[in-house]
PDB file of C-alpha atoms in Angstrom:
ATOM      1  CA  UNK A   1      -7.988 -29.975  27.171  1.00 62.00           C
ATOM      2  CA  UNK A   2     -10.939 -32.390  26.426  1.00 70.00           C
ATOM      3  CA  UNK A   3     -11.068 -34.660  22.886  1.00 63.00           C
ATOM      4  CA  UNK A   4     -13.706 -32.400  22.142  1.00 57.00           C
ATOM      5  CA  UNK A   5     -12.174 -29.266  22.470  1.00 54.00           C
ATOM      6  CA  UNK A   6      -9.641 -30.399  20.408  1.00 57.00           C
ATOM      7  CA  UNK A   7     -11.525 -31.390  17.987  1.00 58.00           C
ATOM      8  CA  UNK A   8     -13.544 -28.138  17.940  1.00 57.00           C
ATOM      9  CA  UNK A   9     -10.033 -26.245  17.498  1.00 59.00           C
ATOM     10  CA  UNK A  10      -8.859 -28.366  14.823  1.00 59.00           C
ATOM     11  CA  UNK A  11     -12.359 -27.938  12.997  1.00 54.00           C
ATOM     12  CA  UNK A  12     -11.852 -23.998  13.753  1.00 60.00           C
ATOM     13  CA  UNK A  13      -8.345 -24.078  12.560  1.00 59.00           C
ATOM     14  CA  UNK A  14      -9.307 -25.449   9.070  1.00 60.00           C
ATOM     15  CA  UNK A  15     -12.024 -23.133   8.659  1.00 55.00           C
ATOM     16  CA  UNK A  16      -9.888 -20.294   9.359  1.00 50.00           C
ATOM     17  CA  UNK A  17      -7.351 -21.553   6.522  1.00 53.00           C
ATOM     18  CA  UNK A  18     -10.686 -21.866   4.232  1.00 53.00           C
ATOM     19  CA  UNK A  19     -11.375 -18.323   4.994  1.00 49.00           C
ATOM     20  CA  UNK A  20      -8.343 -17.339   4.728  1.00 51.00           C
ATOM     21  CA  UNK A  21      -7.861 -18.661   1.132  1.00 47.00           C
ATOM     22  CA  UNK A  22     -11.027 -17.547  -0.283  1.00 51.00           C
ATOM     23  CA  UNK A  23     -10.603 -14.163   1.197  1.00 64.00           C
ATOM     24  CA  UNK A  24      -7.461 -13.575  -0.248  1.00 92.00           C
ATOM     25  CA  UNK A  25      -7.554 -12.672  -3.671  1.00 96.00           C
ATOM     26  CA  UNK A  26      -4.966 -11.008  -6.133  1.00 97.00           C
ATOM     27  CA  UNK A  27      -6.907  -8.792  -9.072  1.00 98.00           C
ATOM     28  CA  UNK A  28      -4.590  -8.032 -11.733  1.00 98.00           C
ATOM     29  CA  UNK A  29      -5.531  -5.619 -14.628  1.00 97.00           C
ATOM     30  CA  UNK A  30      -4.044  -4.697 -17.909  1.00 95.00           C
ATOM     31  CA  UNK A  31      -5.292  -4.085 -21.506  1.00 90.00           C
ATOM     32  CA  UNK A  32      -5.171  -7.126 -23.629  1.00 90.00           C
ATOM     33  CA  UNK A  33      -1.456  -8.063 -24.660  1.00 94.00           C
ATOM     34  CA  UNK A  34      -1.267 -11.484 -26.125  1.00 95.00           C
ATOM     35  CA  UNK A  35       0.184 -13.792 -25.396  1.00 97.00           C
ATOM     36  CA  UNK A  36       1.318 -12.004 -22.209  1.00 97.00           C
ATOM     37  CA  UNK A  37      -2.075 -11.438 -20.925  1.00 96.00           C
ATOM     38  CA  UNK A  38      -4.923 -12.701 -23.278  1.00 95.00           C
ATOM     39  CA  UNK A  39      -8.817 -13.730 -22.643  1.00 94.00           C
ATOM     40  CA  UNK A  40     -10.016 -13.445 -18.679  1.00 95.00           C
ATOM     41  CA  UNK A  41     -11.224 -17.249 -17.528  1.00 93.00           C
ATOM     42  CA  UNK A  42     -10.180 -18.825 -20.732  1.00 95.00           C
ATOM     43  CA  UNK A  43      -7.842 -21.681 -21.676  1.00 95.00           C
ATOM     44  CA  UNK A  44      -5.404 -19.432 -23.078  1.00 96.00           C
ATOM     45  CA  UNK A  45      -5.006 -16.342 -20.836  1.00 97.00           C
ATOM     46  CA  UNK A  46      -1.662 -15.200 -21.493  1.00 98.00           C
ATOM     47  CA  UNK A  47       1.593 -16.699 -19.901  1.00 98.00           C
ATOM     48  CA  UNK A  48       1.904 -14.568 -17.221  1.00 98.00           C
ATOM     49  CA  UNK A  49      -1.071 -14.949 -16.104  1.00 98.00           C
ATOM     50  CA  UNK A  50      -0.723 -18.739 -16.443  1.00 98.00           C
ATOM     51  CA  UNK A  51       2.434 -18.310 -14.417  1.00 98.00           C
ATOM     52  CA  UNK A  52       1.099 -15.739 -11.868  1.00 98.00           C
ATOM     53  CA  UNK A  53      -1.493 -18.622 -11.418  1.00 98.00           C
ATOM     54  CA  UNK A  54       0.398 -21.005 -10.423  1.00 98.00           C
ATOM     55  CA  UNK A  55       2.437 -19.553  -7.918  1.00 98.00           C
ATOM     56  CA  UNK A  56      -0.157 -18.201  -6.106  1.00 98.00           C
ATOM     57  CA  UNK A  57      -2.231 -21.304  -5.654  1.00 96.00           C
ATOM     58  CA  UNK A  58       0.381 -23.095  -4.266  1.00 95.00           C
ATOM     59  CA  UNK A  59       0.229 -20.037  -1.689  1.00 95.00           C
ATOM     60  CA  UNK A  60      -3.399 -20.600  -1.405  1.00 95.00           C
ATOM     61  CA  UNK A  61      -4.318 -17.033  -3.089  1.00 96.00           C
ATOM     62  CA  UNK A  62      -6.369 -16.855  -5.103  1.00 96.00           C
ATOM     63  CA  UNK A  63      -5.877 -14.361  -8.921  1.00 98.00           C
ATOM     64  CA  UNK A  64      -8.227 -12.720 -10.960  1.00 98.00           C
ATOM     65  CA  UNK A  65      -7.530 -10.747 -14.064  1.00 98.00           C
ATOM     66  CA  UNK A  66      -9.565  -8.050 -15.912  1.00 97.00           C
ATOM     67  CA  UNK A  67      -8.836  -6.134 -18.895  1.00 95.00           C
ATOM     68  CA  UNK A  68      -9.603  -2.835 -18.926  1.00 93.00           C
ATOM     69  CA  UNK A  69      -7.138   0.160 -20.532  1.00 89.00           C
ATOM     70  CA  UNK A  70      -4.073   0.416 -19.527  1.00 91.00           C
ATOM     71  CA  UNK A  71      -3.814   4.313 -18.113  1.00 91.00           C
ATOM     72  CA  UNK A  72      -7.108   2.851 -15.751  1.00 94.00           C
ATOM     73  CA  UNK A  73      -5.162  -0.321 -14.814  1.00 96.00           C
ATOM     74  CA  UNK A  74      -2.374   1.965 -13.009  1.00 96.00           C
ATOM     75  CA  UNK A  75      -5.113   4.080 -11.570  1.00 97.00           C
ATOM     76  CA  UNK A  76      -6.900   1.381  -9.873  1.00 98.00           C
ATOM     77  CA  UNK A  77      -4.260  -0.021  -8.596  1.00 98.00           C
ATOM     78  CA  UNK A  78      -2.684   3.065  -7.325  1.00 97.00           C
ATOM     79  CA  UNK A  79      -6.218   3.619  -5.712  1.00 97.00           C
ATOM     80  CA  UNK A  80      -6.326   0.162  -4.639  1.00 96.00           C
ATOM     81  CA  UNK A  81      -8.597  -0.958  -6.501  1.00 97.00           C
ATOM     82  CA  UNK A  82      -6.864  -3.827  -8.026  1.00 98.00           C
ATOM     83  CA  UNK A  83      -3.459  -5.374  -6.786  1.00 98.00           C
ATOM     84  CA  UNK A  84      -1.217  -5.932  -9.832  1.00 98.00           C
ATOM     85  CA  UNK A  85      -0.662  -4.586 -13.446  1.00 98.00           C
ATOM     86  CA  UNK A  86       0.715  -6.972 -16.023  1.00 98.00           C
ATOM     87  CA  UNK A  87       3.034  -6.695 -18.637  1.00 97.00           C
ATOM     88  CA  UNK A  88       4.728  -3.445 -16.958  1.00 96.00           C
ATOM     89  CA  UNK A  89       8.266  -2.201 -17.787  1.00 94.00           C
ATOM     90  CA  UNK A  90       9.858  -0.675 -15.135  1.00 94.00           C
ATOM     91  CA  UNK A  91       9.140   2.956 -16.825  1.00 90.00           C
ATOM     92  CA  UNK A  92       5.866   2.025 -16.754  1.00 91.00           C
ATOM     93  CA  UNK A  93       4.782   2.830 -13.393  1.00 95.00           C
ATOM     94  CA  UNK A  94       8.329   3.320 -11.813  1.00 96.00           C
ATOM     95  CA  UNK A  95       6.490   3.706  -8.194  1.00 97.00           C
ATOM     96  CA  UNK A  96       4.695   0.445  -8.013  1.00 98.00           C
ATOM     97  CA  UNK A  97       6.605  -2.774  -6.429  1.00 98.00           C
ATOM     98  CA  UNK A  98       8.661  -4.723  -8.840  1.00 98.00           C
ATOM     99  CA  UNK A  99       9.897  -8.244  -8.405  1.00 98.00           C
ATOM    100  CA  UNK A 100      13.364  -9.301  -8.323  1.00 98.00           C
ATOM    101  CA  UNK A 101      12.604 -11.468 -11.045  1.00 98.00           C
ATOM    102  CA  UNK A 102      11.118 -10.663 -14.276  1.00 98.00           C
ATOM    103  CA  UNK A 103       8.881 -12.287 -16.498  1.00 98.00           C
ATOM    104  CA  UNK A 104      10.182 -11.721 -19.620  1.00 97.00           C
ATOM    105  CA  UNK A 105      12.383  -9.619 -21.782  1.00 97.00           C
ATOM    106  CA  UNK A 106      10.348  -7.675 -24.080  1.00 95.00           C
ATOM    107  CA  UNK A 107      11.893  -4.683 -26.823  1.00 93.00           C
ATOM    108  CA  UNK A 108       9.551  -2.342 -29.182  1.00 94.00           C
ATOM    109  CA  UNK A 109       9.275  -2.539 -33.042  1.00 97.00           C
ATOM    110  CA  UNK A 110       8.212  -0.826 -35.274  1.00 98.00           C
ATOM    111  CA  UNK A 111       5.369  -2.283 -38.306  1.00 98.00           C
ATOM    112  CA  UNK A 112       4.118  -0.873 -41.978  1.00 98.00           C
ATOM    113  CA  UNK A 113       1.647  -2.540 -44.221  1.00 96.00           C
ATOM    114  CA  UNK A 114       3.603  -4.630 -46.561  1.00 97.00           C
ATOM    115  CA  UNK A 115       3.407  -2.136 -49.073  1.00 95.00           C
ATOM    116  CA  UNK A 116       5.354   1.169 -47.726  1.00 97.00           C
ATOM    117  CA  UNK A 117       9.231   1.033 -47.747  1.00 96.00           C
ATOM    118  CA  UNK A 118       9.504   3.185 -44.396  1.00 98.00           C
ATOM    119  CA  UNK A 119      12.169   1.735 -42.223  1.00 98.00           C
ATOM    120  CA  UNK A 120      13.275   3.430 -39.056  1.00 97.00           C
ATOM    121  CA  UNK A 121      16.524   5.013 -39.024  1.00 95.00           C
ATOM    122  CA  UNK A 122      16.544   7.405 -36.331  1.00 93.00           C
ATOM    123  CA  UNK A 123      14.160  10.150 -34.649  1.00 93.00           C
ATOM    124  CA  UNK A 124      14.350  12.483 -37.680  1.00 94.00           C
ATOM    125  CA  UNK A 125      13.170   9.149 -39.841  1.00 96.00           C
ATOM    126  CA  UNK A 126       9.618   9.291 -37.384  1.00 97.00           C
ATOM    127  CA  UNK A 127       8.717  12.917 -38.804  1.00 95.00           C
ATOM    128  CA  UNK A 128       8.334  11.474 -42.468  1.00 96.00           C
ATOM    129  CA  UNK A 129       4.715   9.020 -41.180  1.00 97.00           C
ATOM    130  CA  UNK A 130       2.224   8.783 -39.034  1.00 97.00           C
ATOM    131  CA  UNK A 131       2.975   6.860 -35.870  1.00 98.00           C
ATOM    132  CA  UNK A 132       0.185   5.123 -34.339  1.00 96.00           C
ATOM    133  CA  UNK A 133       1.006   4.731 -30.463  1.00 95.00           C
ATOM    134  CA  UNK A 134      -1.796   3.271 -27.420  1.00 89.00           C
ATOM    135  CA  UNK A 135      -2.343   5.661 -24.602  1.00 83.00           C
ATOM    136  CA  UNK A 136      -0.469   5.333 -21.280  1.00 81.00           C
ATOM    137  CA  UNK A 137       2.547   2.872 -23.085  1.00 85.00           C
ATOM    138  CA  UNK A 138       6.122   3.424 -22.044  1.00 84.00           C
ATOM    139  CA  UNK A 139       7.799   3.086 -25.481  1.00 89.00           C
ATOM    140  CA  UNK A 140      11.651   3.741 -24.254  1.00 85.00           C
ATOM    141  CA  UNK A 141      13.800   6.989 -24.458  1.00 87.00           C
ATOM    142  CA  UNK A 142      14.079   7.451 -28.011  1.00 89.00           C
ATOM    143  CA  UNK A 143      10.804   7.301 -28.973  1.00 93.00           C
ATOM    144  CA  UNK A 144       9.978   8.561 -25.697  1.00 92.00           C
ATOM    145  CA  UNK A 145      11.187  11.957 -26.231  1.00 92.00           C
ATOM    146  CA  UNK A 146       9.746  12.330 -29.917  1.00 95.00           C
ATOM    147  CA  UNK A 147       6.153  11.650 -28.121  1.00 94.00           C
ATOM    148  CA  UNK A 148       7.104  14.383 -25.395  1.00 93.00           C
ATOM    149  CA  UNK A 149       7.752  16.704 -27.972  1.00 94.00           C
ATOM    150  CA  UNK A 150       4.963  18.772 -28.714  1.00 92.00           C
ATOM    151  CA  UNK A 151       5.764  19.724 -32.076  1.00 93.00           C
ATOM    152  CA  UNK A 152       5.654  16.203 -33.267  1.00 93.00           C
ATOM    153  CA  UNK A 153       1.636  15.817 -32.246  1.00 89.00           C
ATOM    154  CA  UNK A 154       0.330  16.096 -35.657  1.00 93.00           C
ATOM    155  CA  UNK A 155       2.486  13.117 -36.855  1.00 96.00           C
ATOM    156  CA  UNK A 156       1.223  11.257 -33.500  1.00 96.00           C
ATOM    157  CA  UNK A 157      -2.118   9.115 -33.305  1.00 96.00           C
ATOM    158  CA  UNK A 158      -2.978   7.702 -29.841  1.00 93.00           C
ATOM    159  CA  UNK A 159      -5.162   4.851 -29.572  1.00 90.00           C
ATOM    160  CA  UNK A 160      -7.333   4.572 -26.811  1.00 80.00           C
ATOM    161  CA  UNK A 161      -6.532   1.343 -24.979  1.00 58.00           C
ATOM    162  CA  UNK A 162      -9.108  -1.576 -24.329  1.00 58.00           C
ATOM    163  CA  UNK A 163      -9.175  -5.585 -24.843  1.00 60.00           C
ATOM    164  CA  UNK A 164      -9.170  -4.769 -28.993  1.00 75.00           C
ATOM    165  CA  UNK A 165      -6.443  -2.111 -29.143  1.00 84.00           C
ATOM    166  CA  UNK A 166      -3.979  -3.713 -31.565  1.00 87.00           C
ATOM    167  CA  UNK A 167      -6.908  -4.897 -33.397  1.00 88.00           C
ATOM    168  CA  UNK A 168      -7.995  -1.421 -33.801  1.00 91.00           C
ATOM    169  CA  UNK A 169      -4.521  -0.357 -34.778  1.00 93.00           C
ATOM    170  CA  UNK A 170      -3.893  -3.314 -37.341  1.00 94.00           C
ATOM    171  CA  UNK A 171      -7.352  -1.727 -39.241  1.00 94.00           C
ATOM    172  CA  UNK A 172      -6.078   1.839 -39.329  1.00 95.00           C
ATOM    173  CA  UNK A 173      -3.205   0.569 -39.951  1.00 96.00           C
ATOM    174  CA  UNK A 174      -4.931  -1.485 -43.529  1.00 95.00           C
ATOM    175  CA  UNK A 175      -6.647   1.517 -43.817  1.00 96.00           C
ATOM    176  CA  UNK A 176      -3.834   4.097 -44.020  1.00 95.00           C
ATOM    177  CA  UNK A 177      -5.011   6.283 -41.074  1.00 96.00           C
ATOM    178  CA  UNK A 178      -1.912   5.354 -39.972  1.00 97.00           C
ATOM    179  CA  UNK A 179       1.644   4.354 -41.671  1.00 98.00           C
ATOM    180  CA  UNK A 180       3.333   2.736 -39.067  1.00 98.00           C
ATOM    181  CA  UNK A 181       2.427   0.736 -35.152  1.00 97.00           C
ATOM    182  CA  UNK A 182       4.959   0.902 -32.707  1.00 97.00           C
ATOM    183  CA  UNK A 183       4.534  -2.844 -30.580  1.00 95.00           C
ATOM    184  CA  UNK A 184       6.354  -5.687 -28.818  1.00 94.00           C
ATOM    185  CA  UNK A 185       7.340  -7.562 -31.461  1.00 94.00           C
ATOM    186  CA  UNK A 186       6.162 -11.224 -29.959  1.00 95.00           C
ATOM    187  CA  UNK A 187       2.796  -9.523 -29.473  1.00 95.00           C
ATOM    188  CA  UNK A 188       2.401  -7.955 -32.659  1.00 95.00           C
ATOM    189  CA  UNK A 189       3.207 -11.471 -34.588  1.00 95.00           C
ATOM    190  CA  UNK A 190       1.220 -13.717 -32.395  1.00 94.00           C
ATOM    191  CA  UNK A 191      -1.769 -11.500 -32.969  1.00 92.00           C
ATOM    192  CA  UNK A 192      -1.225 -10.601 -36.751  1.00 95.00           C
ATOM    193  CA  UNK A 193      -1.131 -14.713 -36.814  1.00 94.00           C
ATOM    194  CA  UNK A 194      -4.534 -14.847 -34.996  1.00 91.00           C
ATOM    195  CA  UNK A 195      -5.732 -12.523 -37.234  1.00 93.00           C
ATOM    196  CA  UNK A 196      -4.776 -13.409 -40.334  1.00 95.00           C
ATOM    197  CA  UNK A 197      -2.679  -9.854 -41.577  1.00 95.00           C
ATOM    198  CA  UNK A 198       0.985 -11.747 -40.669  1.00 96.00           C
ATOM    199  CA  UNK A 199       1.402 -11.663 -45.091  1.00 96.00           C
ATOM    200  CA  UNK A 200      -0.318  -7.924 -44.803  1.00 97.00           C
ATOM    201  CA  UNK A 201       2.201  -6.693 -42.384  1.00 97.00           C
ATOM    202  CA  UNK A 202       6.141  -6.140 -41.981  1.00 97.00           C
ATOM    203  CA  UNK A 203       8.902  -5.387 -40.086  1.00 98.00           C
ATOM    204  CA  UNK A 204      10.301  -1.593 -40.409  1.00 98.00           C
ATOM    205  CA  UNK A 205      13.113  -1.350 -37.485  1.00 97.00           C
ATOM    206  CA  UNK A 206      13.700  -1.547 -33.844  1.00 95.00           C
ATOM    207  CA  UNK A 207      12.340   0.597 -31.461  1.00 95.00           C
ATOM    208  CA  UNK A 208      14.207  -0.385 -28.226  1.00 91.00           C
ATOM    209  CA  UNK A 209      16.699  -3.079 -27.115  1.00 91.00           C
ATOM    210  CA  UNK A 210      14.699  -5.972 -24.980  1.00 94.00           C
ATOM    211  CA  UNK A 211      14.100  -4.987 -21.569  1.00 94.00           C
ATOM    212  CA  UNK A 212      12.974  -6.609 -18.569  1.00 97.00           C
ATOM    213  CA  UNK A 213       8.884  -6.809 -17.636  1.00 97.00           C
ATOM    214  CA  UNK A 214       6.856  -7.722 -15.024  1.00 98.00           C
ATOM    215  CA  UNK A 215       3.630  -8.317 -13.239  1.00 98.00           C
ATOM    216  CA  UNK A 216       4.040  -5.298 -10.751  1.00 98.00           C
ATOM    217  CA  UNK A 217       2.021  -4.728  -7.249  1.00 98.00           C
ATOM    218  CA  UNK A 218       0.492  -1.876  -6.380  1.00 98.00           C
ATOM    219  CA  UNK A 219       2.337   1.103  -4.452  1.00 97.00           C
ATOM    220  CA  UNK A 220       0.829   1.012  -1.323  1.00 94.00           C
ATOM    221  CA  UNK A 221      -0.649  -2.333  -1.214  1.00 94.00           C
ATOM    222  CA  UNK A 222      -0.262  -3.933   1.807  1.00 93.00           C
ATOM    223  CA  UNK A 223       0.860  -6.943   0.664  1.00 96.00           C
ATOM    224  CA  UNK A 224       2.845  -6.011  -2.336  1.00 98.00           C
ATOM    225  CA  UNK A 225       6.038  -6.597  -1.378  1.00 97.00           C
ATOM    226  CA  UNK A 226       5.193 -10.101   0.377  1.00 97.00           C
ATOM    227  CA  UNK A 227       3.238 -10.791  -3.412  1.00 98.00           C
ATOM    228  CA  UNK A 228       6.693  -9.681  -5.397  1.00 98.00           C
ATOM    229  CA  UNK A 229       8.705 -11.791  -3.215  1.00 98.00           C
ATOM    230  CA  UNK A 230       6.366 -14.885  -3.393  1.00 98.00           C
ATOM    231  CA  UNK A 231       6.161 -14.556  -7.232  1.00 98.00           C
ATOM    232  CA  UNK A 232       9.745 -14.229  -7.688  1.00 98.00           C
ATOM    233  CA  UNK A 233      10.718 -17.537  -5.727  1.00 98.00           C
ATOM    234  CA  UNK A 234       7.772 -19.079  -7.319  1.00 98.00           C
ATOM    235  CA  UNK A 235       9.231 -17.773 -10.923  1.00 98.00           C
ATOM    236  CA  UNK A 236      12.789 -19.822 -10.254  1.00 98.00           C
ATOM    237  CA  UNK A 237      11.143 -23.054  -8.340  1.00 98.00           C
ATOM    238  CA  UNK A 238       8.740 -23.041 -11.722  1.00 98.00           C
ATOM    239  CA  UNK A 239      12.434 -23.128 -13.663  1.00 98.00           C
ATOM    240  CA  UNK A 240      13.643 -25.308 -12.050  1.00 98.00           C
ATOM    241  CA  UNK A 241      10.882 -27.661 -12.324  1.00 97.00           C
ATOM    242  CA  UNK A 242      10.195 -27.365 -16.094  1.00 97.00           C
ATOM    243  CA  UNK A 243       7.579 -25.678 -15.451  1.00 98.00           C
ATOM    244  CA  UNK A 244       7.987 -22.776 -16.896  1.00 98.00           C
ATOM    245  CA  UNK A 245       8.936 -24.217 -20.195  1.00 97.00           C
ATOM    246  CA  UNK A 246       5.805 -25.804 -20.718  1.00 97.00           C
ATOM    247  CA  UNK A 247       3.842 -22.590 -20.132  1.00 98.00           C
ATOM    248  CA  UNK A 248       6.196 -20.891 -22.508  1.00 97.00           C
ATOM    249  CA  UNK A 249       5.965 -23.509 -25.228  1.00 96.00           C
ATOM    250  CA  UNK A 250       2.127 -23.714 -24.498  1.00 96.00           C
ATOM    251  CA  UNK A 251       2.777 -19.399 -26.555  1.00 96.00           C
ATOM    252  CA  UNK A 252       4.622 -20.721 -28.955  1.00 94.00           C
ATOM    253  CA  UNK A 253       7.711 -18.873 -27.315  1.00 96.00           C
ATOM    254  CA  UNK A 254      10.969 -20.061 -25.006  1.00 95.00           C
ATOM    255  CA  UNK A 255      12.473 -19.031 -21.697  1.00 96.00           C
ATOM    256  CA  UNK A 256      13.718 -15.533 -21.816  1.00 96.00           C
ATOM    257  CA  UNK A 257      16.920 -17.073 -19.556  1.00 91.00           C
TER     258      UNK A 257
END
């Protein structure tokens, strides 16, 4: 083999890797759930998708995220569309792939204006107010099963999922259209905060015991199990490093290990 063939294979070689890397691309969709997933090509975007990030470049792939509902986030990437959901319990979408490790512990909550003196007790304590839910959220067994009933409808308003949704429910909320939000209580704080309503609003019980969740790849992606795998190695190495700490701290929040 001549010098210049060689060099013609290296050359080839690196443009290969170049197409390679800018071919490969990771889209990952959810509705707006800060500071888990926040504002697309901003500073801030959300920790996971800070971590999610990260990994992948050092596996030259590149990731994109889009917010769009999140019902339409499973559909696309069942269909897919996209390659990744974020901020998915298990529940969630129980047929997509799951990595081995999570990214975060997250439990339910539920919130009243700072004027009512509701506080959950149990299921029957639900029928007394107006729950305000978002479509296509996995909200645990116990609450679960009083959404599933259909005698409890009346007593149930679903908000339509989108980049504003817990903005949206934090007015009805003010408003009285509704008496209580069910949410992640990291994500309902750091976003009353934003807002301004954190002296407005108030704690009225928990929902659900903190439970793991995940960025999760679509079911029949064709990479989705090499993705889970390379995330989850990428998830300790960025422990390791302290890494991961300085994305978490970045939120305002701290390892969930």
């Amino acid at each position: 083999m001549t010098q210049l063939q060689i060099t013609l294979l290296f050359v080839l070689s690196i443009f290969v890797s170049i197409l390679r890397a800018e071919s490969e691309t990771i889209v990952i969709g959810a509705d707006s759930w800060c500071p888990v997933n926040c504002e697309p090509n901003s500073n801030d975007p959300g920790y996971m998708i800070e971590i999610a990030k990260k990994i992948f470049k050092e596996q030259a792939v590149k990731v994109e995220y889009q917010v769009m509902p999140w019902s339409r986030a499973i559909v696309e990437a069942e269909k897919g569309n996209i390659q990744a959901i974020v901020g998915a319990f298990e529940g969630d979408a129980p047929h997509f792939i799951y990595p081995q490790e999570e990214l975060g512990l997250i439990g339910n909550s539920f919130f009243t204006n700072a004027h009512n003196d509701w506080y959950f007790q149990n299921v029957d304590s639900l029928k007394q107010i107006i729950l305000g839910t978002i479509k296509g959220y996995e909200y645990g067994d116990t609450v679960g099963q009083y959404l599933a009933n259909k005698e409890n409808l009346g007593k149930v308003v679903e908000i339509t999922g989108g980049q504003n949704v817990l903005h949206r429910s934090f007015k009805m909320l003010l408003a009285k259209r509704i008496d209580v939000i069910i949410e992640a209580e990291i994500v309902f704080w750091y976003q009353a905060k934003k807002a301004n309503l954190a002296d407005r609003v108030k704690f009225a019980g928990q929902a659900s015991k903190p439970t793991k969740v995940y960025i999760a790849f679509a079911p029949n992606g064709e990479f989705s199990k090499k993705y889970a795998k390379i995330l989850s190695e990428g998830v300790v190495n960025l422990r390791a490093s302290g890494e991961l700490k300085k994305i978490m701290s970045k939120y305002d929040l701290q390892d969930w290990k």
